[in-house]
């Protein structure tokens, strides 16, 4: 499976329906409604794929939800995300039991095993569910907010404020930095042991994406870059990022990984990677290094560079 996760054009977002509460209520209570459930950071699955419940099961999920969010239409059928975060979990902290043939999965871990369509739905739902959990109070006055427009808007209920808040997306750049036949890879302390990837960082106020590529590369590694070119993008709902990919060529500087940000950073040739890296994480206790997870834009960009002639 070699697709970029969470990017399939699965849903007609049907924005025209969001401002029609009566139409949304009719769709939510109708026989065609499809509902996918979320509990904390877990997604409800059936048979290893996204559970898109219908009929009485969908109605039950909606009854238990603290927030029902309209995601759009899939093949003409309305799809809703149900936040089940207030359901009581098990004594050991695991998610609550649902039907006997269902399970829960963390999207970052299971994304590559989902169909592209299911992955895109769960990514959209996860991002919106998380936003609602963190936007219950107004960032302007501190008053309570209320969900509107099918879950794509929250409005402050303080009559003297009334601020409107929309789902946030945190823009981040991710860059494939190369120098002749070498690529710059790094590790972060929080990552699983052995994983290496390309650099990334958030865009700051007042800068372009290209400026962010230069700044982040310099701040984290001491390497200066130029010849910056767009290479694609990927939604990354952990919790709410959009990863915007670029290639860049090193033009100067001395490699000096920032110890506050990185555990390590090194230049690798194609021969180095072929000789020392495994394709994926290994569960056999091996400490062999491996590249970013398949399906991520980082891995796609690394693979594209590996396929080029040095």
PDB file of C-alpha atoms in Angstrom:
ATOM      1  CA  UNK A   1       0.000   0.000   0.000  1.00  0.00           C
ATOM      2  CA  UNK A   2       1.806   3.147  -1.216  1.00  0.00           C
ATOM      3  CA  UNK A   3      -0.642   6.000  -0.798  1.00  0.00           C
ATOM      4  CA  UNK A   4      -0.251   9.228   1.091  1.00  0.00           C
ATOM      5  CA  UNK A   5      -2.368   8.808   4.209  1.00  0.00           C
ATOM      6  CA  UNK A   6      -5.491  10.890   4.874  1.00  0.00           C
ATOM      7  CA  UNK A   7      -5.540  12.568   1.448  1.00  0.00           C
ATOM      8  CA  UNK A   8      -8.210  10.627  -0.481  1.00  0.00           C
ATOM      9  CA  UNK A   9     -10.965  12.936  -1.832  1.00  0.00           C
ATOM     10  CA  UNK A  10     -13.600  10.855  -0.056  1.00  0.00           C
ATOM     11  CA  UNK A  11     -16.168  13.375   1.109  1.00  0.00           C
ATOM     12  CA  UNK A  12     -18.346  15.968  -0.521  1.00  0.00           C
ATOM     13  CA  UNK A  13     -18.094  18.438   2.347  1.00  0.00           C
ATOM     14  CA  UNK A  14     -21.520  19.840   1.395  1.00  0.00           C
ATOM     15  CA  UNK A  15     -20.852  23.197   3.035  1.00  0.00           C
ATOM     16  CA  UNK A  16     -24.243  24.460   1.834  1.00  0.00           C
ATOM     17  CA  UNK A  17     -25.930  22.110   4.320  1.00  0.00           C
ATOM     18  CA  UNK A  18     -24.031  23.393   7.349  1.00  0.00           C
ATOM     19  CA  UNK A  19     -26.154  26.548   7.627  1.00  0.00           C
ATOM     20  CA  UNK A  20     -29.430  24.625   7.444  1.00  0.00           C
ATOM     21  CA  UNK A  21     -30.122  23.179  10.927  1.00  0.00           C
ATOM     22  CA  UNK A  22     -33.396  21.618   9.829  1.00  0.00           C
ATOM     23  CA  UNK A  23     -31.751  19.804   6.927  1.00  0.00           C
ATOM     24  CA  UNK A  24     -28.916  18.568   9.164  1.00  0.00           C
ATOM     25  CA  UNK A  25     -31.356  17.324  11.786  1.00  0.00           C
ATOM     26  CA  UNK A  26     -33.270  15.463   9.094  1.00  0.00           C
ATOM     27  CA  UNK A  27     -30.077  13.877   7.762  1.00  0.00           C
ATOM     28  CA  UNK A  28     -28.838  12.974  11.242  1.00  0.00           C
ATOM     29  CA  UNK A  29     -32.081  11.208  12.089  1.00  0.00           C
ATOM     30  CA  UNK A  30     -32.549   9.609   8.683  1.00  0.00           C
ATOM     31  CA  UNK A  31     -31.979   5.983   7.707  1.00  0.00           C
ATOM     32  CA  UNK A  32     -28.953   6.803   5.529  1.00  0.00           C
ATOM     33  CA  UNK A  33     -26.895   8.497   8.240  1.00  0.00           C
ATOM     34  CA  UNK A  34     -23.418   7.025   8.762  1.00  0.00           C
ATOM     35  CA  UNK A  35     -21.702   7.624  12.110  1.00  0.00           C
ATOM     36  CA  UNK A  36     -18.093   7.043  13.120  1.00  0.00           C
ATOM     37  CA  UNK A  37     -17.155   7.104  16.802  1.00  0.00           C
ATOM     38  CA  UNK A  38     -14.188   8.596  18.666  1.00  0.00           C
ATOM     39  CA  UNK A  39     -13.146   8.036  22.275  1.00  0.00           C
ATOM     40  CA  UNK A  40     -10.283  10.277  23.351  1.00  0.00           C
ATOM     41  CA  UNK A  41      -7.590   9.576  20.719  1.00  0.00           C
ATOM     42  CA  UNK A  42      -9.112   6.255  19.610  1.00  0.00           C
ATOM     43  CA  UNK A  43     -11.274   5.522  16.569  1.00  0.00           C
ATOM     44  CA  UNK A  44     -13.998   2.883  16.523  1.00  0.00           C
ATOM     45  CA  UNK A  45     -13.264   0.061  14.056  1.00  0.00           C
ATOM     46  CA  UNK A  46     -14.969  -3.020  12.685  1.00  0.00           C
ATOM     47  CA  UNK A  47     -12.963  -5.627  10.851  1.00  0.00           C
ATOM     48  CA  UNK A  48      -9.901  -3.394  10.982  1.00  0.00           C
ATOM     49  CA  UNK A  49     -11.615  -0.614   9.044  1.00  0.00           C
ATOM     50  CA  UNK A  50     -13.479   2.524  10.080  1.00  0.00           C
ATOM     51  CA  UNK A  51     -16.839   1.735  11.604  1.00  0.00           C
ATOM     52  CA  UNK A  52     -19.433   3.714   9.665  1.00  0.00           C
ATOM     53  CA  UNK A  53     -22.462   2.698  11.683  1.00  0.00           C
ATOM     54  CA  UNK A  54     -25.959   3.009  10.253  1.00  0.00           C
ATOM     55  CA  UNK A  55     -29.498   2.410  11.443  1.00  0.00           C
ATOM     56  CA  UNK A  56     -30.002   1.701  15.142  1.00  0.00           C
ATOM     57  CA  UNK A  57     -26.272   1.476  15.817  1.00  0.00           C
ATOM     58  CA  UNK A  58     -25.745   4.947  14.346  1.00  0.00           C
ATOM     59  CA  UNK A  59     -28.623   6.311  16.428  1.00  0.00           C
ATOM     60  CA  UNK A  60     -27.127   4.777  19.572  1.00  0.00           C
ATOM     61  CA  UNK A  61     -23.737   6.361  18.918  1.00  0.00           C
ATOM     62  CA  UNK A  62     -25.375   9.754  18.412  1.00  0.00           C
ATOM     63  CA  UNK A  63     -27.351   9.384  21.636  1.00  0.00           C
ATOM     64  CA  UNK A  64     -24.139   8.781  23.580  1.00  0.00           C
ATOM     65  CA  UNK A  65     -22.122  11.511  21.915  1.00  0.00           C
ATOM     66  CA  UNK A  66     -21.249  14.824  23.511  1.00  0.00           C
ATOM     67  CA  UNK A  67     -20.728  16.322  20.055  1.00  0.00           C
ATOM     68  CA  UNK A  68     -22.061  15.204  16.666  1.00  0.00           C
ATOM     69  CA  UNK A  69     -20.199  16.756  13.756  1.00  0.00           C
ATOM     70  CA  UNK A  70     -21.315  16.713  10.127  1.00  0.00           C
ATOM     71  CA  UNK A  71     -18.338  15.669   8.002  1.00  0.00           C
ATOM     72  CA  UNK A  72     -20.067  15.685   4.614  1.00  0.00           C
ATOM     73  CA  UNK A  73     -21.602  13.267   2.144  1.00  0.00           C
ATOM     74  CA  UNK A  74     -20.124   9.939   1.085  1.00  0.00           C
ATOM     75  CA  UNK A  75     -21.820   8.565  -2.017  1.00  0.00           C
ATOM     76  CA  UNK A  76     -24.753  10.814  -1.174  1.00  0.00           C
ATOM     77  CA  UNK A  77     -25.064   9.563   2.423  1.00  0.00           C
ATOM     78  CA  UNK A  78     -24.428  11.944   5.336  1.00  0.00           C
ATOM     79  CA  UNK A  79     -21.452  11.125   7.552  1.00  0.00           C
ATOM     80  CA  UNK A  80     -21.216  12.275  11.172  1.00  0.00           C
ATOM     81  CA  UNK A  81     -18.438  12.034  13.755  1.00  0.00           C
ATOM     82  CA  UNK A  82     -19.592  11.234  17.291  1.00  0.00           C
ATOM     83  CA  UNK A  83     -17.408  12.257  20.233  1.00  0.00           C
ATOM     84  CA  UNK A  84     -17.829   9.516  22.842  1.00  0.00           C
ATOM     85  CA  UNK A  85     -15.206  10.967  25.157  1.00  0.00           C
ATOM     86  CA  UNK A  86     -17.473  11.020  28.206  1.00  0.00           C
ATOM     87  CA  UNK A  87     -18.236   7.322  28.013  1.00  0.00           C
ATOM     88  CA  UNK A  88     -16.758   5.388  30.908  1.00  0.00           C
ATOM     89  CA  UNK A  89     -13.631   3.484  29.916  1.00  0.00           C
ATOM     90  CA  UNK A  90     -12.462   0.208  31.402  1.00  0.00           C
ATOM     91  CA  UNK A  91     -10.802  -0.034  34.812  1.00  0.00           C
ATOM     92  CA  UNK A  92      -7.381  -0.335  33.188  1.00  0.00           C
ATOM     93  CA  UNK A  93      -7.910   2.903  31.219  1.00  0.00           C
ATOM     94  CA  UNK A  94      -8.686   1.180  27.919  1.00  0.00           C
ATOM     95  CA  UNK A  95     -11.632   2.339  25.775  1.00  0.00           C
ATOM     96  CA  UNK A  96     -15.193   1.284  26.621  1.00  0.00           C
ATOM     97  CA  UNK A  97     -16.649  -1.895  25.179  1.00  0.00           C
ATOM     98  CA  UNK A  98     -18.881  -1.514  22.150  1.00  0.00           C
ATOM     99  CA  UNK A  99     -20.218  -4.334  20.011  1.00  0.00           C
ATOM    100  CA  UNK A 100     -18.361  -7.633  20.282  1.00  0.00           C
ATOM    101  CA  UNK A 101     -17.020  -7.401  16.721  1.00  0.00           C
ATOM    102  CA  UNK A 102     -15.553  -3.921  17.141  1.00  0.00           C
ATOM    103  CA  UNK A 103     -12.238  -2.581  18.372  1.00  0.00           C
ATOM    104  CA  UNK A 104     -10.505   0.737  18.965  1.00  0.00           C
ATOM    105  CA  UNK A 105      -7.384   2.001  17.249  1.00  0.00           C
ATOM    106  CA  UNK A 106      -5.139   5.052  17.370  1.00  0.00           C
ATOM    107  CA  UNK A 107      -5.170   6.628  13.912  1.00  0.00           C
ATOM    108  CA  UNK A 108      -1.443   7.295  13.698  1.00  0.00           C
ATOM    109  CA  UNK A 109      -0.765   3.602  14.337  1.00  0.00           C
ATOM    110  CA  UNK A 110      -3.501   2.094  12.156  1.00  0.00           C
ATOM    111  CA  UNK A 111      -3.667   4.615   9.320  1.00  0.00           C
ATOM    112  CA  UNK A 112      -1.628   2.559   6.871  1.00  0.00           C
ATOM    113  CA  UNK A 113      -3.929  -0.445   7.335  1.00  0.00           C
ATOM    114  CA  UNK A 114      -7.084   1.506   6.477  1.00  0.00           C
ATOM    115  CA  UNK A 115      -8.474   2.053   3.029  1.00  0.00           C
ATOM    116  CA  UNK A 116      -7.557   5.537   1.742  1.00  0.00           C
ATOM    117  CA  UNK A 117     -11.227   6.522   1.958  1.00  0.00           C
ATOM    118  CA  UNK A 118     -11.636   5.398   5.564  1.00  0.00           C
ATOM    119  CA  UNK A 119      -8.363   7.019   6.562  1.00  0.00           C
ATOM    120  CA  UNK A 120      -9.492  10.374   5.175  1.00  0.00           C
ATOM    121  CA  UNK A 121     -12.811  10.198   7.041  1.00  0.00           C
ATOM    122  CA  UNK A 122     -11.177   9.318  10.348  1.00  0.00           C
ATOM    123  CA  UNK A 123      -8.570  12.059   9.916  1.00  0.00           C
ATOM    124  CA  UNK A 124     -11.265  14.658   9.299  1.00  0.00           C
ATOM    125  CA  UNK A 125     -13.346  13.447  12.212  1.00  0.00           C
ATOM    126  CA  UNK A 126     -10.406  13.246  14.606  1.00  0.00           C
ATOM    127  CA  UNK A 127      -9.275  16.793  13.835  1.00  0.00           C
ATOM    128  CA  UNK A 128     -12.754  18.252  14.330  1.00  0.00           C
ATOM    129  CA  UNK A 129     -13.524  16.248  17.470  1.00  0.00           C
ATOM    130  CA  UNK A 130     -10.260  17.420  19.019  1.00  0.00           C
ATOM    131  CA  UNK A 131     -10.982  21.043  18.108  1.00  0.00           C
ATOM    132  CA  UNK A 132     -14.385  20.942  19.806  1.00  0.00           C
ATOM    133  CA  UNK A 133     -12.823  19.544  22.971  1.00  0.00           C
ATOM    134  CA  UNK A 134     -10.395  22.458  23.177  1.00  0.00           C
ATOM    135  CA  UNK A 135     -12.699  25.282  22.031  1.00  0.00           C
ATOM    136  CA  UNK A 136     -15.534  25.091  24.556  1.00  0.00           C
ATOM    137  CA  UNK A 137     -14.665  28.520  25.904  1.00  0.00           C
ATOM    138  CA  UNK A 138     -14.134  31.741  24.009  1.00  0.00           C
ATOM    139  CA  UNK A 139     -10.531  32.755  23.448  1.00  0.00           C
ATOM    140  CA  UNK A 140     -11.581  36.424  23.491  1.00  0.00           C
ATOM    141  CA  UNK A 141     -13.673  36.736  26.666  1.00  0.00           C
ATOM    142  CA  UNK A 142     -13.621  33.276  28.304  1.00  0.00           C
ATOM    143  CA  UNK A 143     -17.364  32.746  27.957  1.00  0.00           C
ATOM    144  CA  UNK A 144     -18.878  29.399  26.932  1.00  0.00           C
ATOM    145  CA  UNK A 145     -19.204  28.620  23.239  1.00  0.00           C
ATOM    146  CA  UNK A 146     -21.821  26.650  21.323  1.00  0.00           C
ATOM    147  CA  UNK A 147     -21.427  24.457  18.259  1.00  0.00           C
ATOM    148  CA  UNK A 148     -23.077  25.716  15.078  1.00  0.00           C
ATOM    149  CA  UNK A 149     -23.076  24.915  11.360  1.00  0.00           C
ATOM    150  CA  UNK A 150     -22.844  21.167  11.809  1.00  0.00           C
ATOM    151  CA  UNK A 151     -19.798  21.461  14.037  1.00  0.00           C
ATOM    152  CA  UNK A 152     -17.760  23.756  11.774  1.00  0.00           C
ATOM    153  CA  UNK A 153     -18.245  26.864  13.897  1.00  0.00           C
ATOM    154  CA  UNK A 154     -18.419  27.691  17.607  1.00  0.00           C
ATOM    155  CA  UNK A 155     -20.053  30.922  18.751  1.00  0.00           C
ATOM    156  CA  UNK A 156     -19.473  32.675  22.059  1.00  0.00           C
ATOM    157  CA  UNK A 157     -22.706  32.792  24.055  1.00  0.00           C
ATOM    158  CA  UNK A 158     -21.733  35.947  25.940  1.00  0.00           C
ATOM    159  CA  UNK A 159     -24.088  38.560  24.502  1.00  0.00           C
ATOM    160  CA  UNK A 160     -21.471  41.305  24.744  1.00  0.00           C
ATOM    161  CA  UNK A 161     -18.941  39.242  22.792  1.00  0.00           C
ATOM    162  CA  UNK A 162     -20.485  36.797  20.320  1.00  0.00           C
ATOM    163  CA  UNK A 163     -17.124  35.940  18.785  1.00  0.00           C
ATOM    164  CA  UNK A 164     -17.087  33.284  16.074  1.00  0.00           C
ATOM    165  CA  UNK A 165     -14.438  30.574  16.199  1.00  0.00           C
ATOM    166  CA  UNK A 166     -13.591  28.251  13.310  1.00  0.00           C
ATOM    167  CA  UNK A 167     -11.646  24.967  13.332  1.00  0.00           C
ATOM    168  CA  UNK A 168      -7.937  25.627  13.465  1.00  0.00           C
ATOM    169  CA  UNK A 169      -5.269  24.168  11.246  1.00  0.00           C
ATOM    170  CA  UNK A 170      -1.644  24.593  12.295  1.00  0.00           C
ATOM    171  CA  UNK A 171       0.537  24.999   9.230  1.00  0.00           C
ATOM    172  CA  UNK A 172       3.871  23.207   9.343  1.00  0.00           C
ATOM    173  CA  UNK A 173       6.656  22.858   6.804  1.00  0.00           C
ATOM    174  CA  UNK A 174       8.511  19.607   6.263  1.00  0.00           C
ATOM    175  CA  UNK A 175      11.677  19.737   4.184  1.00  0.00           C
ATOM    176  CA  UNK A 176      13.893  17.356   2.323  1.00  0.00           C
ATOM    177  CA  UNK A 177      17.294  19.034   2.630  1.00  0.00           C
ATOM    178  CA  UNK A 178      20.024  17.611   0.391  1.00  0.00           C
ATOM    179  CA  UNK A 179      23.662  18.315  -0.365  1.00  0.00           C
ATOM    180  CA  UNK A 180      24.881  16.618  -3.550  1.00  0.00           C
ATOM    181  CA  UNK A 181      24.326  12.897  -2.874  1.00  0.00           C
ATOM    182  CA  UNK A 182      23.444  13.281   0.824  1.00  0.00           C
ATOM    183  CA  UNK A 183      20.180  13.862   2.667  1.00  0.00           C
ATOM    184  CA  UNK A 184      19.808  15.482   6.087  1.00  0.00           C
ATOM    185  CA  UNK A 185      17.928  13.277   8.569  1.00  0.00           C
ATOM    186  CA  UNK A 186      17.300  13.775  12.269  1.00  0.00           C
ATOM    187  CA  UNK A 187      15.864  12.195  15.399  1.00  0.00           C
ATOM    188  CA  UNK A 188      13.730  13.704  18.133  1.00  0.00           C
ATOM    189  CA  UNK A 189      13.855  12.476  21.748  1.00  0.00           C
ATOM    190  CA  UNK A 190      10.135  11.633  21.834  1.00  0.00           C
ATOM    191  CA  UNK A 191      10.290   9.376  18.767  1.00  0.00           C
ATOM    192  CA  UNK A 192      10.419   5.580  18.905  1.00  0.00           C
ATOM    193  CA  UNK A 193      13.961   4.274  19.161  1.00  0.00           C
ATOM    194  CA  UNK A 194      15.620   4.008  15.785  1.00  0.00           C
ATOM    195  CA  UNK A 195      13.334   6.265  13.735  1.00  0.00           C
ATOM    196  CA  UNK A 196      14.894   8.955  11.545  1.00  0.00           C
ATOM    197  CA  UNK A 197      13.122  11.478   9.334  1.00  0.00           C
ATOM    198  CA  UNK A 198      13.464  14.797   7.535  1.00  0.00           C
ATOM    199  CA  UNK A 199      13.188  18.136   9.311  1.00  0.00           C
ATOM    200  CA  UNK A 200       9.869  19.833  10.055  1.00  0.00           C
ATOM    201  CA  UNK A 201       8.581  22.809  12.009  1.00  0.00           C
ATOM    202  CA  UNK A 202       5.640  25.136  12.466  1.00  0.00           C
ATOM    203  CA  UNK A 203       5.151  28.307  10.467  1.00  0.00           C
ATOM    204  CA  UNK A 204       5.394  31.417  12.638  1.00  0.00           C
ATOM    205  CA  UNK A 205       3.264  34.581  12.301  1.00  0.00           C
ATOM    206  CA  UNK A 206       4.424  36.959   9.618  1.00  0.00           C
ATOM    207  CA  UNK A 207       6.511  34.519   7.569  1.00  0.00           C
ATOM    208  CA  UNK A 208       5.989  32.703   4.303  1.00  0.00           C
ATOM    209  CA  UNK A 209       6.265  28.948   3.979  1.00  0.00           C
ATOM    210  CA  UNK A 210       9.633  29.363   2.251  1.00  0.00           C
ATOM    211  CA  UNK A 211      10.919  31.575   5.049  1.00  0.00           C
ATOM    212  CA  UNK A 212       9.825  28.941   7.549  1.00  0.00           C
ATOM    213  CA  UNK A 213      11.831  26.296   5.672  1.00  0.00           C
ATOM    214  CA  UNK A 214      14.973  28.430   5.871  1.00  0.00           C
ATOM    215  CA  UNK A 215      14.465  29.464   9.487  1.00  0.00           C
ATOM    216  CA  UNK A 216      13.619  26.016  10.848  1.00  0.00           C
ATOM    217  CA  UNK A 217      16.530  24.361   9.042  1.00  0.00           C
ATOM    218  CA  UNK A 218      18.971  26.973  10.300  1.00  0.00           C
ATOM    219  CA  UNK A 219      17.661  27.010  13.872  1.00  0.00           C
ATOM    220  CA  UNK A 220      17.601  23.242  14.266  1.00  0.00           C
ATOM    221  CA  UNK A 221      20.761  22.255  12.379  1.00  0.00           C
ATOM    222  CA  UNK A 222      22.869  25.309  11.476  1.00  0.00           C
ATOM    223  CA  UNK A 223      22.495  24.538   7.752  1.00  0.00           C
ATOM    224  CA  UNK A 224      21.619  27.292   5.260  1.00  0.00           C
ATOM    225  CA  UNK A 225      19.333  26.343   2.344  1.00  0.00           C
ATOM    226  CA  UNK A 226      18.032  27.748  -0.924  1.00  0.00           C
ATOM    227  CA  UNK A 227      16.373  26.491  -4.136  1.00  0.00           C
ATOM    228  CA  UNK A 228      13.214  25.762  -2.165  1.00  0.00           C
ATOM    229  CA  UNK A 229      10.471  24.001  -4.143  1.00  0.00           C
ATOM    230  CA  UNK A 230       6.994  22.797  -3.210  1.00  0.00           C
ATOM    231  CA  UNK A 231       6.659  19.002  -3.016  1.00  0.00           C
ATOM    232  CA  UNK A 232       3.100  18.323  -1.797  1.00  0.00           C
ATOM    233  CA  UNK A 233       1.032  18.412   1.383  1.00  0.00           C
ATOM    234  CA  UNK A 234      -0.693  16.118   3.857  1.00  0.00           C
ATOM    235  CA  UNK A 235      -3.243  16.680   6.623  1.00  0.00           C
ATOM    236  CA  UNK A 236      -1.791  15.428   9.895  1.00  0.00           C
ATOM    237  CA  UNK A 237      -4.513  15.472  12.563  1.00  0.00           C
ATOM    238  CA  UNK A 238      -2.236  14.956  15.590  1.00  0.00           C
ATOM    239  CA  UNK A 239      -3.925  17.087  16.591  1.00  0.00           C
ATOM    240  CA  UNK A 240      -4.507  19.623  13.804  1.00  0.00           C
ATOM    241  CA  UNK A 241      -1.583  20.149  11.436  1.00  0.00           C
ATOM    242  CA  UNK A 242      -1.224  20.546   7.707  1.00  0.00           C
ATOM    243  CA  UNK A 243       2.206  19.354   6.612  1.00  0.00           C
ATOM    244  CA  UNK A 244       3.445  21.323   3.584  1.00  0.00           C
ATOM    245  CA  UNK A 245       6.402  19.620   1.935  1.00  0.00           C
ATOM    246  CA  UNK A 246       9.393  21.282   0.265  1.00  0.00           C
ATOM    247  CA  UNK A 247      12.716  20.265  -1.184  1.00  0.00           C
ATOM    248  CA  UNK A 248      15.724  22.466  -0.436  1.00  0.00           C
ATOM    249  CA  UNK A 249      19.419  22.487  -1.282  1.00  0.00           C
ATOM    250  CA  UNK A 250      22.076  23.123   1.360  1.00  0.00           C
ATOM    251  CA  UNK A 251      24.173  26.202   0.523  1.00  0.00           C
ATOM    252  CA  UNK A 252      26.313  26.652   3.626  1.00  0.00           C
ATOM    253  CA  UNK A 253      26.614  26.414   7.368  1.00  0.00           C
ATOM    254  CA  UNK A 254      28.009  23.754   9.684  1.00  0.00           C
ATOM    255  CA  UNK A 255      25.890  20.928  11.013  1.00  0.00           C
ATOM    256  CA  UNK A 256      25.200  21.587  14.723  1.00  0.00           C
ATOM    257  CA  UNK A 257      21.971  19.947  15.932  1.00  0.00           C
ATOM    258  CA  UNK A 258      20.048  22.076  18.431  1.00  0.00           C
ATOM    259  CA  UNK A 259      20.032  19.977  21.642  1.00  0.00           C
ATOM    260  CA  UNK A 260      16.780  21.613  22.768  1.00  0.00           C
ATOM    261  CA  UNK A 261      14.965  20.349  19.668  1.00  0.00           C
ATOM    262  CA  UNK A 262      16.837  17.336  18.303  1.00  0.00           C
ATOM    263  CA  UNK A 263      18.453  14.230  19.668  1.00  0.00           C
ATOM    264  CA  UNK A 264      20.690  13.955  16.623  1.00  0.00           C
ATOM    265  CA  UNK A 265      21.029  15.074  12.991  1.00  0.00           C
ATOM    266  CA  UNK A 266      23.328  13.651  10.323  1.00  0.00           C
ATOM    267  CA  UNK A 267      24.000  13.563   6.609  1.00  0.00           C
ATOM    268  CA  UNK A 268      23.332  10.185   4.952  1.00  0.00           C
ATOM    269  CA  UNK A 269      24.158   8.994   1.460  1.00  0.00           C
ATOM    270  CA  UNK A 270      21.951   6.565  -0.448  1.00  0.00           C
ATOM    271  CA  UNK A 271      24.586   3.921   0.218  1.00  0.00           C
ATOM    272  CA  UNK A 272      24.450   4.657   3.950  1.00  0.00           C
ATOM    273  CA  UNK A 273      20.678   4.168   4.037  1.00  0.00           C
ATOM    274  CA  UNK A 274      20.808   1.013   1.930  1.00  0.00           C
ATOM    275  CA  UNK A 275      23.478  -0.489   4.179  1.00  0.00           C
ATOM    276  CA  UNK A 276      22.235   0.469   7.630  1.00  0.00           C
ATOM    277  CA  UNK A 277      18.491   1.210   7.587  1.00  0.00           C
ATOM    278  CA  UNK A 278      15.593  -1.243   7.658  1.00  0.00           C
ATOM    279  CA  UNK A 279      12.437  -0.515   5.686  1.00  0.00           C
ATOM    280  CA  UNK A 280      10.199  -0.290   8.733  1.00  0.00           C
ATOM    281  CA  UNK A 281      10.195  -0.472  12.516  1.00  0.00           C
ATOM    282  CA  UNK A 282      11.104  -3.932  13.785  1.00  0.00           C
ATOM    283  CA  UNK A 283       9.549  -5.559  16.852  1.00  0.00           C
ATOM    284  CA  UNK A 284      12.358  -8.048  17.416  1.00  0.00           C
ATOM    285  CA  UNK A 285      14.339  -5.841  19.764  1.00  0.00           C
ATOM    286  CA  UNK A 286      16.692  -4.708  17.020  1.00  0.00           C
ATOM    287  CA  UNK A 287      18.135  -1.212  17.330  1.00  0.00           C
ATOM    288  CA  UNK A 288      18.621  -0.924  13.564  1.00  0.00           C
ATOM    289  CA  UNK A 289      17.613   2.548  12.364  1.00  0.00           C
ATOM    290  CA  UNK A 290      14.576   2.921  10.130  1.00  0.00           C
ATOM    291  CA  UNK A 291      12.915   5.691   8.122  1.00  0.00           C
ATOM    292  CA  UNK A 292       9.706   7.624   8.820  1.00  0.00           C
ATOM    293  CA  UNK A 293       6.512   5.574   8.726  1.00  0.00           C
ATOM    294  CA  UNK A 294       5.159   4.578   5.296  1.00  0.00           C
ATOM    295  CA  UNK A 295       2.223   6.692   4.199  1.00  0.00           C
ATOM    296  CA  UNK A 296       3.658   9.893   5.670  1.00  0.00           C
ATOM    297  CA  UNK A 297       4.741  12.733   3.418  1.00  0.00           C
ATOM    298  CA  UNK A 298       8.178  12.463   5.052  1.00  0.00           C
ATOM    299  CA  UNK A 299       8.592   8.871   3.862  1.00  0.00           C
ATOM    300  CA  UNK A 300       7.277   9.700   0.386  1.00  0.00           C
ATOM    301  CA  UNK A 301       9.813  12.504   0.006  1.00  0.00           C
ATOM    302  CA  UNK A 302      12.668  10.340   1.286  1.00  0.00           C
ATOM    303  CA  UNK A 303      11.670   7.528  -1.079  1.00  0.00           C
ATOM    304  CA  UNK A 304      11.530   9.944  -4.012  1.00  0.00           C
ATOM    305  CA  UNK A 305      15.073  11.093  -3.242  1.00  0.00           C
ATOM    306  CA  UNK A 306      16.319   7.512  -2.848  1.00  0.00           C
ATOM    307  CA  UNK A 307      15.011   6.619  -6.304  1.00  0.00           C
ATOM    308  CA  UNK A 308      16.889   9.450  -7.970  1.00  0.00           C
ATOM    309  CA  UNK A 309      20.339   8.912  -9.384  1.00  0.00           C
ATOM    310  CA  UNK A 310      23.050  10.341  -7.180  1.00  0.00           C
TER     311      UNK A 310
END
